[in-house]
Short mmCIF file of C-alpha atoms and ligand atoms in Angstrom, two decimals:
data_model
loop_
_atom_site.label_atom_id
_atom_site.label_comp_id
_atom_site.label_asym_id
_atom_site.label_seq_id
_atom_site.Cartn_x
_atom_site.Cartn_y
_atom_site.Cartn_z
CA UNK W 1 -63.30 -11.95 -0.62
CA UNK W 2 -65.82 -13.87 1.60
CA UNK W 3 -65.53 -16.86 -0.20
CA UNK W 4 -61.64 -17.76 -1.02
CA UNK W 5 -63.08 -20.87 -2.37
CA UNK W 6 -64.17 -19.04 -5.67
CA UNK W 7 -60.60 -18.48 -6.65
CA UNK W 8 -57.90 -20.28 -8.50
CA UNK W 9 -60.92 -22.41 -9.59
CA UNK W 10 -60.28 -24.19 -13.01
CA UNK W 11 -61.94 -22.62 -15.90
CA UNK W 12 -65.55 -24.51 -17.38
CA UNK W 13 -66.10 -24.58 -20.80
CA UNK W 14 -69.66 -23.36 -21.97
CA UNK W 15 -70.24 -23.97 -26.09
CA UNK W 16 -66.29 -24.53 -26.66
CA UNK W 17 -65.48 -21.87 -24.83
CA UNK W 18 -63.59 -21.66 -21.50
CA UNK W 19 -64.95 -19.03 -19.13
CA UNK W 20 -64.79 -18.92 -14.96
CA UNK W 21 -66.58 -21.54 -13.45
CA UNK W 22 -69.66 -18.92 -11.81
CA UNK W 23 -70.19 -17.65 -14.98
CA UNK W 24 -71.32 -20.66 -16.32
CA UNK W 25 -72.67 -21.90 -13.57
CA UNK W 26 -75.44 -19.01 -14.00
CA UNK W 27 -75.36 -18.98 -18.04
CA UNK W 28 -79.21 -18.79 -18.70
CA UNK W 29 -79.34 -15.51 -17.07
CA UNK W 30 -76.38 -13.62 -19.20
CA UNK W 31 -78.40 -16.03 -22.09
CA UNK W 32 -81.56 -14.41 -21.27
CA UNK W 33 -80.07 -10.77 -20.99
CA UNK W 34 -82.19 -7.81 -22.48
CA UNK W 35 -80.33 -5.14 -24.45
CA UNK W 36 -82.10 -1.64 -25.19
CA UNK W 37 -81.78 -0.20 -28.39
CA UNK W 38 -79.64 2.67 -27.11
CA UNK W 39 -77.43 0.44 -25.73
CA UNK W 40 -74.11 1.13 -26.21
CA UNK W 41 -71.74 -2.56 -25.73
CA UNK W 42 -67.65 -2.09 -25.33
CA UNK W 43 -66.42 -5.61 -26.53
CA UNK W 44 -63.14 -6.87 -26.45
CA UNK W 45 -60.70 -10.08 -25.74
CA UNK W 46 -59.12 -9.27 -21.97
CA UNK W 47 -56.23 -7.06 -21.79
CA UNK W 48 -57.11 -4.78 -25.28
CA UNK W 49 -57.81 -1.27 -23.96
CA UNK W 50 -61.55 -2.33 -22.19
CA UNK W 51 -61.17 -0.22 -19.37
CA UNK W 52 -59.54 2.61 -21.30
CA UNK W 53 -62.45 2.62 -23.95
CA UNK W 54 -65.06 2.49 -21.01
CA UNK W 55 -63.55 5.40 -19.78
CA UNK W 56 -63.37 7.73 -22.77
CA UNK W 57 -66.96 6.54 -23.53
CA UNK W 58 -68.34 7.30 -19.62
CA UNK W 59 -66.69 10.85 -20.37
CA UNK W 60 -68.28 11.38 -23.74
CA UNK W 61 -71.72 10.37 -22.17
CA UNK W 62 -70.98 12.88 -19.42
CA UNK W 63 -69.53 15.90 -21.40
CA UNK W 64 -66.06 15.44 -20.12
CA UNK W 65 -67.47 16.40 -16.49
CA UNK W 66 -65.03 14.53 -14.34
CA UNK W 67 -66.31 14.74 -11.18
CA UNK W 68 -69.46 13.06 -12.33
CA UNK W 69 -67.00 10.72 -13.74
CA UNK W 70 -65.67 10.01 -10.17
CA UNK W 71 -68.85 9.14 -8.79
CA UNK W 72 -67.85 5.37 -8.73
CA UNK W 73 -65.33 2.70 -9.93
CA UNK W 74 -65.21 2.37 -13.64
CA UNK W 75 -66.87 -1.25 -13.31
CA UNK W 76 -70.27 0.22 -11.58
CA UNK W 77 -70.48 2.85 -14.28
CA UNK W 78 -69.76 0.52 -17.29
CA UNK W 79 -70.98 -2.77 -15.71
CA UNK W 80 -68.87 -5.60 -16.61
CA UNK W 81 -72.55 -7.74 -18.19
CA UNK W 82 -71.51 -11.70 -17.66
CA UNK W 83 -69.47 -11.22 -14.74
CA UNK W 84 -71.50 -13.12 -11.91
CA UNK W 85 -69.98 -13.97 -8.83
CA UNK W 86 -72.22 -15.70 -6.45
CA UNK W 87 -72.64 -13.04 -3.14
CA UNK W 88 -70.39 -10.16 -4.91
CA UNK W 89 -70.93 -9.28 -8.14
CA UNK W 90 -73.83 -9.53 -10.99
CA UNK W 91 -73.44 -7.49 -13.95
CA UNK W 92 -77.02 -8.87 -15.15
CA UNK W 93 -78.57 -7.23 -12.06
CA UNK W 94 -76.37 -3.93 -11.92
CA UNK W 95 -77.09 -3.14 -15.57
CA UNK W 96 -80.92 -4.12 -15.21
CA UNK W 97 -80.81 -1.20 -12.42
CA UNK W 98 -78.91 1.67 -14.82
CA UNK W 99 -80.92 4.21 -16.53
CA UNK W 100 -80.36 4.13 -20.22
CA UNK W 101 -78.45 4.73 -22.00
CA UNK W 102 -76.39 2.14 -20.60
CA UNK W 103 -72.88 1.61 -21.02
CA UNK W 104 -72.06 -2.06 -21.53
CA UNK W 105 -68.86 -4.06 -21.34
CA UNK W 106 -68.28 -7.59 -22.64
CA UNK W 107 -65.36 -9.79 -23.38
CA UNK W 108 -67.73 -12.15 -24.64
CA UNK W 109 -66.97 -13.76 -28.25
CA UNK W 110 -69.37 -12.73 -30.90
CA UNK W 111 -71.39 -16.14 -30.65
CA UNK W 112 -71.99 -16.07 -26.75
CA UNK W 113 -72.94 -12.65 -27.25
CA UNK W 114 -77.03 -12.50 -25.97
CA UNK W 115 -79.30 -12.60 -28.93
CA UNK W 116 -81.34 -9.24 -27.67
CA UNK W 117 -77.94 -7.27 -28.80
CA UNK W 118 -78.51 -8.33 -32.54
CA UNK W 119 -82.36 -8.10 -32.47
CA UNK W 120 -81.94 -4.48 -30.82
CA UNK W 121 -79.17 -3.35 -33.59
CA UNK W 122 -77.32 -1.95 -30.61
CA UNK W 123 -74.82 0.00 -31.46
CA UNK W 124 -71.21 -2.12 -30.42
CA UNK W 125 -67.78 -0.66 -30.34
CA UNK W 126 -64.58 -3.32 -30.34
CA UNK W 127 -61.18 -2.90 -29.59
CA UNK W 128 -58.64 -5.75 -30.55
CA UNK W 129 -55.08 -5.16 -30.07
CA UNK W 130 -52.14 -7.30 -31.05
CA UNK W 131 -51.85 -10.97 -30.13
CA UNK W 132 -48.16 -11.06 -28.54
CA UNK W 133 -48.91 -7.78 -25.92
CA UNK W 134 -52.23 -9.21 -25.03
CA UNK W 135 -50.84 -12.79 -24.08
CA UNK W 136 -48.33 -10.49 -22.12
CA UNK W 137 -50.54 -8.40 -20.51
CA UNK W 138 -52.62 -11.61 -19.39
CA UNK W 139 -50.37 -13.35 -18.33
CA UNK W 140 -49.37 -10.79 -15.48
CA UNK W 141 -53.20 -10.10 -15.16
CA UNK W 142 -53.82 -13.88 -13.95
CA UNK W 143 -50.83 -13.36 -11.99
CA UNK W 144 -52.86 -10.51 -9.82
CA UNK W 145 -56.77 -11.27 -10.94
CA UNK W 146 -57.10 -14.37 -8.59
CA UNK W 147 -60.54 -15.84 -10.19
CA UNK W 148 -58.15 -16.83 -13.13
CA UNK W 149 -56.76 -20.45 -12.12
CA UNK W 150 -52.80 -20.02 -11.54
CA UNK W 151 -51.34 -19.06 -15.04
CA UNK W 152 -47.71 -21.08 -14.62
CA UNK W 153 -45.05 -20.37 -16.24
CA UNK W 154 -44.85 -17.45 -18.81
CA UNK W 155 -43.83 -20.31 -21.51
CA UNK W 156 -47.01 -22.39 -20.34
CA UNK W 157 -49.43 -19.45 -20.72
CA UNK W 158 -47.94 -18.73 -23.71
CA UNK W 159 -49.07 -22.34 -24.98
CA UNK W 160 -52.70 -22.04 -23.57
CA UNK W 161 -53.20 -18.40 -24.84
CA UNK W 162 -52.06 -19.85 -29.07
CA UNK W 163 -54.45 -22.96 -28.21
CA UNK W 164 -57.51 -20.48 -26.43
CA UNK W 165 -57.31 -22.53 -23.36
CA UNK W 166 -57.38 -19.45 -21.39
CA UNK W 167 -60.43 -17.43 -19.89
CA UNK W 168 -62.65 -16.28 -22.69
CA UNK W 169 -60.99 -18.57 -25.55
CA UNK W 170 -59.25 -18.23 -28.39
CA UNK W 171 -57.90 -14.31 -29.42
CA UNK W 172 -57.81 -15.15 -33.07
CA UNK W 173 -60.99 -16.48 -33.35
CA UNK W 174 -62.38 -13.65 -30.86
CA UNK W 175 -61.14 -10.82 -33.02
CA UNK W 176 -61.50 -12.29 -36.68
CA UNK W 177 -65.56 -13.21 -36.02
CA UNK W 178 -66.31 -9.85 -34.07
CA UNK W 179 -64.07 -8.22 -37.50
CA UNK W 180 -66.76 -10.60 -39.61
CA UNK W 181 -69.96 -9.06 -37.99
CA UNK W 182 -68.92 -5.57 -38.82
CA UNK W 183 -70.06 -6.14 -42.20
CA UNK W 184 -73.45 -6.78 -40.98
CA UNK W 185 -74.16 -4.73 -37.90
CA UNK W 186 -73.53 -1.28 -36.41
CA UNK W 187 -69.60 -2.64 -34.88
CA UNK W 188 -66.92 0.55 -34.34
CA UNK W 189 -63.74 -1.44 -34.98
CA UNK W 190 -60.76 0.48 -33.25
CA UNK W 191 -57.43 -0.51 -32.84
CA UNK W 192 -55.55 -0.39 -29.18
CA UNK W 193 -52.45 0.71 -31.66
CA UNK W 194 -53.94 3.36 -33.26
CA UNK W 195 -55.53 4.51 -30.14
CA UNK W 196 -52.09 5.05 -28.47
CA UNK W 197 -50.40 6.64 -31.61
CA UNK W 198 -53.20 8.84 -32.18
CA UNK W 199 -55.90 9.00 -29.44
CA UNK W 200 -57.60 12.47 -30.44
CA UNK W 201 -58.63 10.80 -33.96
CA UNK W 202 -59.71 7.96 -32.24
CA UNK W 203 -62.00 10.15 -29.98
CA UNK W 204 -63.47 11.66 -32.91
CA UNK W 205 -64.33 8.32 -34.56
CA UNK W 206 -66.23 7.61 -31.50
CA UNK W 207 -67.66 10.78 -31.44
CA UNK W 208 -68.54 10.23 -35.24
CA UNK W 209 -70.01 6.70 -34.75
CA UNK W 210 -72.44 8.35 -31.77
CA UNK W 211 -73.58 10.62 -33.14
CA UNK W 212 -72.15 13.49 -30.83
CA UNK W 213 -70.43 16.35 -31.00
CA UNK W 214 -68.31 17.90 -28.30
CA UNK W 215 -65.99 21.11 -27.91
CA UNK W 216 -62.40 20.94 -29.02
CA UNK W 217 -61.68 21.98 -25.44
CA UNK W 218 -64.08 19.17 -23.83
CA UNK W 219 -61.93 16.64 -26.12
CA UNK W 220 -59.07 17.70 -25.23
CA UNK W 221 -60.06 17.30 -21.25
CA UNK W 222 -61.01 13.66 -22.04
CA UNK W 223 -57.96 12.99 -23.44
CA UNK W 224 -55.63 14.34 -21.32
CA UNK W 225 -58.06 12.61 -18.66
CA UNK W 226 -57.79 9.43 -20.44
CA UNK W 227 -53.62 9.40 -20.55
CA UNK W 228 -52.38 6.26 -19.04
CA UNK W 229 -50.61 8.07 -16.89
CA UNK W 230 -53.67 10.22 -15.14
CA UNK W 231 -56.04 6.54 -15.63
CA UNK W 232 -53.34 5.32 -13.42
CA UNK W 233 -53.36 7.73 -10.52
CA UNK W 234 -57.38 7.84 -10.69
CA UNK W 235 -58.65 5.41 -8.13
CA UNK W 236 -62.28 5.03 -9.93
CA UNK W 237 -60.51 3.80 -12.63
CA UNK W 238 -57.33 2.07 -11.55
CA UNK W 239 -59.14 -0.89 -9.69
CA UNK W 240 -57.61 -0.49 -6.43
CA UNK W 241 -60.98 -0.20 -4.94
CA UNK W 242 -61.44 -4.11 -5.72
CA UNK W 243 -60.61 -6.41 -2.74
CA UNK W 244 -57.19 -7.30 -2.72
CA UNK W 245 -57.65 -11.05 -2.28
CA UNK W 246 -59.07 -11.08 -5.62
CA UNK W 247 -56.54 -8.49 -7.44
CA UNK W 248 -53.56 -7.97 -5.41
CA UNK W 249 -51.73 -4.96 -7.57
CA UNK W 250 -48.38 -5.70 -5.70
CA UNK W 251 -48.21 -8.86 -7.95
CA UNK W 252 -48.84 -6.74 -10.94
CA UNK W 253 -50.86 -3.50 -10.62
CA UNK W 254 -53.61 -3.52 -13.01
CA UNK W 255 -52.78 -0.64 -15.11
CA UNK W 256 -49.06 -2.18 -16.06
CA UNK W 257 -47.71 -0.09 -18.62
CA UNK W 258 -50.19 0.70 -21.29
CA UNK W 259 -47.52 0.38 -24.30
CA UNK W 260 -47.12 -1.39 -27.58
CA UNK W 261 -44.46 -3.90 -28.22
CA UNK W 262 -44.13 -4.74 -24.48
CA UNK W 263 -43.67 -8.38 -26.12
CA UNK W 264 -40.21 -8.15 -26.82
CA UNK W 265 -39.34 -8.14 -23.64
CA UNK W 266 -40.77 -11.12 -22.86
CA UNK W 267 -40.92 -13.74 -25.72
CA UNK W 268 -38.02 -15.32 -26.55
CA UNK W 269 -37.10 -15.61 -29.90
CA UNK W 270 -37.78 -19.55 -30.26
CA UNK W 271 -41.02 -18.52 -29.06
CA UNK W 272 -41.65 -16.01 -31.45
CA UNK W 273 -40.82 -17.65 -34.20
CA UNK W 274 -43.60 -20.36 -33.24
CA UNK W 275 -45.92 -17.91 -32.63
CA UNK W 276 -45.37 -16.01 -35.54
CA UNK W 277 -46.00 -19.53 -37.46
CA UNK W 278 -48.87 -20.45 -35.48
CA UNK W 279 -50.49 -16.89 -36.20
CA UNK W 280 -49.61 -17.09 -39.89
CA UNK W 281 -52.03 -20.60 -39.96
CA UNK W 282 -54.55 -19.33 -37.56
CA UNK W 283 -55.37 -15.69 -39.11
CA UNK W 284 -55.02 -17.12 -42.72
CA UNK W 285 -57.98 -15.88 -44.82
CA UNK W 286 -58.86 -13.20 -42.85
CA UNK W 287 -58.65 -9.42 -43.78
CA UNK W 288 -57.11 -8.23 -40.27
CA UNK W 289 -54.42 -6.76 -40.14
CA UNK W 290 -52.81 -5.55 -36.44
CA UNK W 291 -49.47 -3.61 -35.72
CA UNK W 292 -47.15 -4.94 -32.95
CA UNK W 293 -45.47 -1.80 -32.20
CA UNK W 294 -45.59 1.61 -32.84
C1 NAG X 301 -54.50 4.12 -7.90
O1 NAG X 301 -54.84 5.45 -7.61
C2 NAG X 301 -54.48 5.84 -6.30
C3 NAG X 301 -55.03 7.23 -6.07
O2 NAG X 301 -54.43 8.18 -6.92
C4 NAG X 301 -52.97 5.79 -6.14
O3 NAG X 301 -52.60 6.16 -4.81
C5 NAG X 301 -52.49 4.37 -6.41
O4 NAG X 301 -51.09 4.34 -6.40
C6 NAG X 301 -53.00 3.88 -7.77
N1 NAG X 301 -52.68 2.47 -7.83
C7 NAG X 301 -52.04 1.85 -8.81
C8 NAG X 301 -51.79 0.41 -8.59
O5 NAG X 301 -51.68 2.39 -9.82
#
């Protein structure tokens, strides 16, 4: 990057919520961002399958043609919409410049999200995936993803990830209110589990929720396409195109391991045992239910 100053920067809160500091910096403008009706928004908390689902979705859009799927990185064909950082990046502007229909990703929480979405009934498709893998998987993402501030120890980023001191807040309350509004908007609500156990279903739900209908044989592309393995060897998907001062995949390549239950080998069991408590007072009342392995 230009400008090392922008990273390792402590993260600003902006109604409650922490985000990075250039994001709220220039608020009004992801505030002031105009949907289209036939937009079509990916949102999830980090580290739940966002790049996967952006993926599969660029492919359905496209008819399973991959070359036209290789035309550029997977974050200039689904636009990542609040990420603005000053001189590099503006997913405001990039997404102002795509022909619809758009493809739109978000990790914003469901009351940040710009007002023009719910006015527009745009059509919004969220992942979630289960709490003790994603405070894994971000904790070796802020390892490598250098606009996160340092993450510390695995045992300190395990206590700012239960109290949503970490970049985009809380994951309970993130995936309990977007699992609210699917009562009163048009919200696909997919599961990073059931995705891995049984993708093709999971393509068809998609397809079902689009309104689209592809060949068995153009599915089956996508999904073989869409195999962590294949994601991990394609380079406009695999972020190795980013600069490597601000993801350097030799701390922790950005496409890890793409598993369920990759907790165990990581949380002790005094620390599961408070987490599991912790969740038990945090998701109480809510309907959700999540698997942590498969
Ligand atoms: C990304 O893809 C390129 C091209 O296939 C490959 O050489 C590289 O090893 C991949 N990088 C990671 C970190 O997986």
């Amino acid at each position: 990057m230009e400008n090392p100053s922008v990273l390792r920067r402590e993260l600003v809160d902006i109604h409650g919520v922490p985000l990075f500091w250039c994001i709220v910096e220039e608020w009004s403008q992801v505030e002031s961002f105009e949907a289209r009706p036939d937009d079509i928004l990916i949102a999830t908390y980090p580290k739940s399958g966002t790049t996967w689902t952006c993926e599969i979705l660029d492919l359905i859009y496209n008819n399973g043609d991959l070359e036209k799927c290789k035309r550029d990185a997977i974050y200039n064909r689904v636009p990542f919409m609040e990420l603005i950082i000053p001189g590099q990046v503006n997913g405001i502007k990039q997404l102002e410049n795509i022909q619809s229909p758009r493809l739109i990703k978000t990790h914003l929480p469901v009351q940040l999200l710009p007002s023009s979405f719910w006015k527009n009934d745009c059509k919004m498709i969220y992942v979630a995936r289960n709490a003790k893998d994603v405070a894994v998987s971000y904790y070796y993402f802020y390892q490598m993803a250098k606009l996160h501030p340092e993450p510390g120890t695995w045992e300190e980023f395990l206590d700012k990830f239960m109290t949503g001191k970490v970049c985009f807040g809380s994951w309970y309350e993130h995936v309990k209110n977007w699992w609210e509004k699917r009562k009163d908007y048009r919200i696909l609500y997919l599961f990073y589990e059931d995705m891995k156990e049984d993708p093709k279903s999971n393509i068809h739900k998609l397809l079902e929720f689009l309104d689209k209908d592809l060949p068995e044989e153009t599915v089956a592309k996508i999904l073989y396409h869409t195999s962590f393995n294949v994601m991990k060897q394609n380079p406009s998907a695999n972020y190795t195109t980013m600069e490597k001062d601000a993801m350097d995949h030799s701390v922790s390549p950005f496409m890890r391991k793409g598993i369920s239950g990759d907790w165990k080998n990581k949380f002790t069991v005094s620390q599961y045992e408070a987490f599991e408590e912790d969740y038990k007072k945090k998701m109480k009342g809510s309907t959700l239910q999540f698997r942590s392995e498969i």
